[in-house]
Amino acid sequence: MTTAARTGLTDVELAAVRADFPILDRTLRGGRRLVYLDSGATAQKPQVVIDAEQDFYERRNAAVHRGAHQLAEEATEAFEQARAVVASFVGADTDELVWTSNSTSAINLVAYALSNATAGRGGAAARRFALAPGDEICVTVAEHHANLVPWQELAARTGAVLRWIDVDEQGRLRLDQLAEQVTERTKVLAFTHASNVTGAITPVAPFVARAREVGALTVLDASQSVPHLPVDLHALGVDFAAFTGHKMLGPTGVGALYGRRELLADLPPVTTGGSMVEVVTMESATYAPPPQRFEAGTQMVAQAIGMAAAADYLSELGMDAVYAHENHLAALLLAAVEPIEGVRVIGPTDTVDRLATVSVVVDGVHAHDVGQVLDDAGVAVRVGHHCAQPVHRRFGAVSTTRASASVYTSEQDVAAFGEALAGVRAFFGAEVR
Amino acid sequence: MDAMEQLYQQVILDHARAPHGRGLPADAPGTTAVATVGHDTCSGQSHQVNTTCGDEVTLRVDVDLSGEQPVVRDVRWEGSGCSISQASISVLHDLVTGADLETVGAVSTTFRALLGTRGAGLDDEAAEDLLGDANAFTGVGKFPARIKCALLGWAALTDALILAGVPGTPAEATR
């Protein structure tokens, strides 16, 4: 991937996209226009996603994978069709996609499955997933807490040692540290595909190559990449990947875990109960093949169908065009911030392999106060540590103000952000701390 | 006065710019929670974090037990945060230093009540007299996301007093 062409969407196309998102029409306190630049936290939903969920409840609602009546058949078909759509959207096969409630639960699923394998569950086939004291788990400083804390916990449960790869001054992962931090003892290499703070997109190939050299499993946090750029998990060659519906224009409450077929086949289950079993006696149970083995209990059917509608919507726009549009917005965001005195970007200041996610520190003004001034101008941004404290600490910041775009974000939105941000230090007086 | 002006009153900006009581004594044990008890003094130290933004405060309170009523002799603190949280701790320092514990409890309860009025204020002259500079935080109630900022130091004070084990510690130990 390189810097994208100047724009991925024409003005007419963007206007049509924006018209698909009903919430963009609403106004805020004082009649202000909504400038939504918090898509990294959660994206807004197009009408087709809202309709897909509603349509399921209005016309097809029934329990899936049980019952022989017509509604149950239709609901099951819609649910499994959604799996096929979402799997195909990320370059995976249908049976490699496990529904989860979000990325966090997907990553925890992998961590706890490895834990169960370590405890001897899953039999001989799962033995290769076991961790022993002194084994290593490698993560990066750029991780969201969702791809850090589960590995800290797994290390604590198994006696494994946690190591990590740093970022450089531009927030790019230090590829030069791969050889040192990923060793013959590394069992898991968990890393983000794109940082929710710096916006830097990770070159996946060197991570996968190094993991293969030492026989480590790769776990990719694709929460921030799947909504914003073309992602082909087979081509990337990772072993596991996690992403979530609500950041890719879909509903909350649904996400997915991708796992390579042969790995899922040998992985012991985590959450157990109904729907994930074959034969159950009073003493024991045998387990269904993947993906059902990892989907105990009633699933989030309407949300999965909504997530598939979101994938279809994005596919129709074309993820190359989406990335090109957002990469152009990244350039505009950086250009808007650059001339403002006392404002520092945490992340790449170039637009190569970069999301339109720009986090800044405003000298002398706390992020909460920055966010308040922006909110007063109708500009919705995220303030705080964005569930990624280590990377903030790495740059000497407790918190930042983050503008994050999506496919519906316009140049006017970026301009409004720049204008509001430029007034912040004057509002507080520069010496306020 | 618009909501922003009501939120960021000059009193708040002034306190945030030059907060009172900042700087822990040299012998303070980092950010850990501790209690020390002497013959006629006791002290407690509490560390509180706002999980939304990672803002932190370490606040130490020294209580004089020599008189009829326990009296707060000093409040010292260190931390980082937004103007609302920093100003609030500064005002806390001013209101609480030298006050007996009954008054401290009343101020703390009244301040929390004020923040719950959604910006309307308590409409109570006695309460206004009690709160002094803290009345400037009335507008914070209009911004539910910021109430936690204003309460960070007060949560630390409540916790520190409980840790200090002062007889007659305010019972409303809610955070």
mmCIF file of C-alpha atoms in Angstrom, chain A residues 14-187:
data_model
loop_
_atom_site.group_PDB
_atom_site.id
_atom_site.type_symbol
_atom_site.label_atom_id
_atom_site.label_comp_id
_atom_site.label_asym_id
_atom_site.label_seq_id
_atom_site.Cartn_x
_atom_site.Cartn_y
_atom_site.Cartn_z
ATOM 1 C CA LEU A 14 -19.628 11.695 -1.073
ATOM 2 C CA ALA A 15 -22.887 13.645 -0.945
ATOM 3 C CA ALA A 16 -24.729 10.430 -1.799
ATOM 4 C CA VAL A 17 -22.847 8.537 0.907
ATOM 5 C CA ARG A 18 -23.631 11.202 3.496
ATOM 6 C CA ALA A 19 -27.307 11.062 2.560
ATOM 7 C CA ASP A 20 -27.242 7.355 3.509
ATOM 8 C CA PHE A 21 -26.484 8.220 7.154
ATOM 9 C CA PRO A 22 -29.602 9.647 8.817
ATOM 10 C CA ILE A 23 -27.763 10.867 11.917
ATOM 11 C CA LEU A 24 -25.661 13.300 9.875
ATOM 12 C CA ASP A 25 -28.846 15.306 9.334
ATOM 13 C CA ARG A 26 -29.439 16.077 12.965
ATOM 14 C CA THR A 27 -28.358 19.239 14.652
ATOM 15 C CA LEU A 28 -26.800 19.756 18.065
ATOM 16 C CA ARG A 29 -27.261 22.270 20.885
ATOM 17 C CA GLY A 30 -27.743 25.749 19.432
ATOM 18 C CA GLY A 31 -28.683 24.359 16.021
ATOM 19 C CA ARG A 32 -25.088 23.502 15.188
ATOM 20 C CA ARG A 33 -24.278 21.039 12.420
ATOM 21 C CA LEU A 34 -22.933 17.689 13.638
ATOM 22 C CA VAL A 35 -19.271 17.281 12.735
ATOM 23 C CA TYR A 36 -18.679 13.664 13.654
ATOM 24 C CA LEU A 37 -14.976 12.882 13.981
ATOM 25 C CA ASP A 38 -15.203 10.038 16.472
ATOM 26 C CA SER A 39 -15.542 7.156 14.030
ATOM 27 C CA GLY A 40 -12.536 5.412 15.554
ATOM 28 C CA ALA A 41 -14.622 4.913 18.686
ATOM 29 C CA THR A 42 -17.748 3.908 16.818
ATOM 30 C CA ALA A 43 -18.948 4.601 13.313
ATOM 31 C CA GLN A 44 -22.334 5.935 12.305
ATOM 32 C CA LYS A 45 -24.765 3.597 10.541
ATOM 33 C CA PRO A 46 -26.164 3.838 7.027
ATOM 34 C CA GLN A 47 -29.885 3.311 6.510
ATOM 35 C CA VAL A 48 -29.281 -0.111 4.921
ATOM 36 C CA VAL A 49 -27.784 -1.402 8.180
ATOM 37 C CA ILE A 50 -30.627 -0.019 10.268
ATOM 38 C CA ASP A 51 -33.113 -1.515 7.795
ATOM 39 C CA ALA A 52 -31.429 -4.927 7.753
ATOM 40 C CA GLU A 53 -31.778 -5.309 11.510
ATOM 41 C CA GLN A 54 -35.334 -4.048 11.479
ATOM 42 C CA ASP A 55 -36.294 -6.277 8.570
ATOM 43 C CA PHE A 56 -35.010 -9.351 10.384
ATOM 44 C CA TYR A 57 -37.170 -8.623 13.411
ATOM 45 C CA GLU A 58 -40.181 -7.664 11.319
ATOM 46 C CA ARG A 59 -40.167 -10.617 8.941
ATOM 47 C CA ARG A 60 -37.751 -13.417 9.777
ATOM 48 C CA ASN A 61 -37.096 -13.537 13.503
ATOM 49 C CA ALA A 62 -36.685 -17.063 14.887
ATOM 50 C CA ALA A 63 -34.071 -19.084 16.756
ATOM 51 C CA VAL A 64 -31.294 -20.173 14.406
ATOM 52 C CA HIS A 65 -29.866 -23.692 14.109
ATOM 53 C CA ARG A 66 -32.849 -25.219 15.863
ATOM 54 C CA GLY A 67 -36.492 -25.746 14.963
ATOM 55 C CA ALA A 68 -37.827 -27.119 11.721
ATOM 56 C CA HIS A 69 -40.361 -24.445 10.903
ATOM 57 C CA GLN A 70 -40.110 -22.072 7.992
ATOM 58 C CA LEU A 71 -39.123 -19.017 10.026
ATOM 59 C CA ALA A 72 -36.323 -20.964 11.696
ATOM 60 C CA GLU A 73 -35.066 -22.010 8.269
ATOM 61 C CA GLU A 74 -35.155 -18.463 6.957
ATOM 62 C CA ALA A 75 -33.493 -17.029 10.047
ATOM 63 C CA THR A 76 -30.754 -19.668 9.921
ATOM 64 C CA GLU A 77 -30.177 -19.022 6.255
ATOM 65 C CA ALA A 78 -29.946 -15.264 6.791
ATOM 66 C CA PHE A 79 -27.541 -15.774 9.711
ATOM 67 C CA GLU A 80 -25.249 -18.110 7.785
ATOM 68 C CA GLN A 81 -25.452 -15.943 4.679
ATOM 69 C CA ALA A 82 -24.264 -13.049 6.853
ATOM 70 C CA ARG A 83 -21.277 -15.151 7.897
ATOM 71 C CA ALA A 84 -20.421 -15.801 4.262
ATOM 72 C CA VAL A 85 -20.659 -12.102 3.406
ATOM 73 C CA VAL A 86 -18.493 -10.941 6.300
ATOM 74 C CA ALA A 87 -15.933 -13.718 5.735
ATOM 75 C CA SER A 88 -15.666 -12.862 2.076
ATOM 76 C CA PHE A 89 -15.320 -9.161 2.940
ATOM 77 C CA VAL A 90 -12.058 -9.907 4.770
ATOM 78 C CA GLY A 91 -10.778 -12.585 2.399
ATOM 79 C CA ALA A 92 -11.627 -15.541 4.621
ATOM 80 C CA ASP A 93 -13.587 -18.739 4.052
ATOM 81 C CA THR A 94 -17.006 -18.949 5.631
ATOM 82 C CA ASP A 95 -16.144 -21.705 8.117
ATOM 83 C CA GLU A 96 -13.162 -19.693 9.357
ATOM 84 C CA LEU A 97 -15.316 -16.916 10.773
ATOM 85 C CA VAL A 98 -16.563 -17.148 14.354
ATOM 86 C CA TRP A 99 -19.139 -14.638 15.585
ATOM 87 C CA THR A 100 -18.150 -12.874 18.774
ATOM 88 C CA SER A 101 -19.668 -9.889 20.507
ATOM 89 C CA ASN A 102 -16.747 -7.602 19.549
ATOM 90 C CA SER A 103 -12.979 -7.568 18.974
ATOM 91 C CA THR A 104 -12.253 -7.759 22.683
ATOM 92 C CA SER A 105 -14.186 -10.994 23.051
ATOM 93 C CA ALA A 106 -12.559 -12.383 19.890
ATOM 94 C CA ILE A 107 -9.059 -11.796 21.271
ATOM 95 C CA ASN A 108 -10.038 -13.147 24.679
ATOM 96 C CA LEU A 109 -11.439 -16.222 22.940
ATOM 97 C CA VAL A 110 -8.001 -16.989 21.491
ATOM 98 C CA ALA A 111 -6.216 -16.263 24.773
ATOM 99 C CA TYR A 112 -8.537 -18.485 26.802
ATOM 100 C CA ALA A 113 -8.485 -21.260 24.192
ATOM 101 C CA LEU A 114 -4.675 -21.312 24.509
ATOM 102 C CA SER A 115 -5.130 -21.368 28.269
ATOM 103 C CA ASN A 116 -7.484 -24.335 28.019
ATOM 104 C CA ALA A 117 -5.024 -26.117 25.754
ATOM 105 C CA THR A 118 -2.342 -25.442 28.370
ATOM 106 C CA ALA A 119 -4.620 -27.065 30.944
ATOM 107 C CA GLY A 120 -4.769 -30.151 28.754
ATOM 108 C CA ARG A 121 -8.158 -29.535 27.176
ATOM 109 C CA GLY A 122 -8.583 -30.361 23.509
ATOM 110 C CA GLY A 123 -6.503 -33.512 23.718
ATOM 111 C CA ALA A 124 -3.374 -34.301 21.755
ATOM 112 C CA ALA A 125 -4.372 -32.122 18.824
ATOM 113 C CA ALA A 126 -4.431 -29.027 21.041
ATOM 114 C CA ARG A 127 -1.097 -29.727 22.674
ATOM 115 C CA ARG A 128 0.689 -27.459 20.187
ATOM 116 C CA PHE A 129 -1.225 -24.500 21.647
ATOM 117 C CA ALA A 130 0.022 -25.092 25.195
ATOM 118 C CA LEU A 131 2.276 -22.523 26.837
ATOM 119 C CA ALA A 132 4.928 -23.402 29.387
ATOM 120 C CA PRO A 133 6.706 -21.212 31.931
ATOM 121 C CA GLY A 134 9.427 -19.306 30.107
ATOM 122 C CA ASP A 135 7.590 -19.320 26.789
ATOM 123 C CA GLU A 136 7.029 -15.855 25.404
ATOM 124 C CA ILE A 137 4.155 -13.745 24.167
ATOM 125 C CA CYS A 138 5.095 -10.708 22.107
ATOM 126 C CA VAL A 139 2.866 -7.657 21.667
ATOM 127 C CA THR A 140 3.539 -4.035 20.739
ATOM 128 C CA VAL A 141 3.461 -0.701 22.555
ATOM 129 C CA ALA A 142 0.814 0.495 20.087
ATOM 130 C CA GLU A 143 -1.844 -1.979 21.214
ATOM 131 C CA HIS A 144 -5.325 -1.113 22.346
ATOM 132 C CA HIS A 145 -5.841 -2.538 25.834
ATOM 133 C CA ALA A 146 -7.996 -5.238 24.161
ATOM 134 C CA ASN A 147 -4.901 -6.698 22.518
ATOM 135 C CA LEU A 148 -2.661 -6.255 25.537
ATOM 136 C CA VAL A 149 -4.457 -7.114 28.766
ATOM 137 C CA PRO A 150 -5.695 -10.567 27.591
ATOM 138 C CA TRP A 151 -2.047 -11.449 26.855
ATOM 139 C CA GLN A 152 -0.859 -10.120 30.209
ATOM 140 C CA GLU A 153 -3.465 -12.386 31.785
ATOM 141 C CA LEU A 154 -2.511 -15.391 29.667
ATOM 142 C CA ALA A 155 1.126 -14.859 30.656
ATOM 143 C CA ALA A 156 0.133 -14.700 34.315
ATOM 144 C CA ARG A 157 -1.889 -17.909 34.049
ATOM 145 C CA THR A 158 0.770 -19.887 32.207
ATOM 146 C CA GLY A 159 4.073 -18.473 33.446
ATOM 147 C CA ALA A 160 4.863 -17.140 29.993
ATOM 148 C CA VAL A 161 6.888 -13.933 29.656
ATOM 149 C CA LEU A 162 5.413 -10.881 27.960
ATOM 150 C CA ARG A 163 7.670 -8.942 25.602
ATOM 151 C CA TRP A 164 6.900 -6.055 23.316
ATOM 152 C CA ILE A 165 7.970 -4.106 20.292
ATOM 153 C CA ASP A 166 8.298 -0.330 20.561
ATOM 154 C CA VAL A 167 7.242 2.403 18.156
ATOM 155 C CA ASP A 168 9.505 5.053 16.664
ATOM 156 C CA GLU A 169 9.093 8.800 17.074
ATOM 157 C CA GLN A 170 6.493 8.812 14.279
ATOM 158 C CA GLY A 171 4.478 6.102 15.982
ATOM 159 C CA ARG A 172 5.495 3.426 13.467
ATOM 160 C CA LEU A 173 6.236 -0.037 14.842
ATOM 161 C CA ARG A 174 9.948 -0.746 15.163
ATOM 162 C CA LEU A 175 10.404 -3.536 12.622
ATOM 163 C CA ASP A 176 14.087 -3.628 13.537
ATOM 164 C CA GLN A 177 13.085 -5.036 16.944
ATOM 165 C CA LEU A 178 11.251 -8.053 15.510
ATOM 166 C CA ALA A 179 14.355 -10.221 15.402
ATOM 167 C CA GLU A 180 15.208 -9.457 19.028
ATOM 168 C CA GLN A 181 11.763 -9.474 20.629
ATOM 169 C CA VAL A 182 10.336 -12.450 18.735
ATOM 170 C CA THR A 183 12.479 -15.424 19.748
ATOM 171 C CA GLU A 184 12.530 -19.196 19.522
ATOM 172 C CA ARG A 185 10.438 -19.196 22.697
ATOM 173 C CA THR A 186 7.708 -16.916 21.314
ATOM 174 C CA LYS A 187 4.381 -18.722 21.110
#
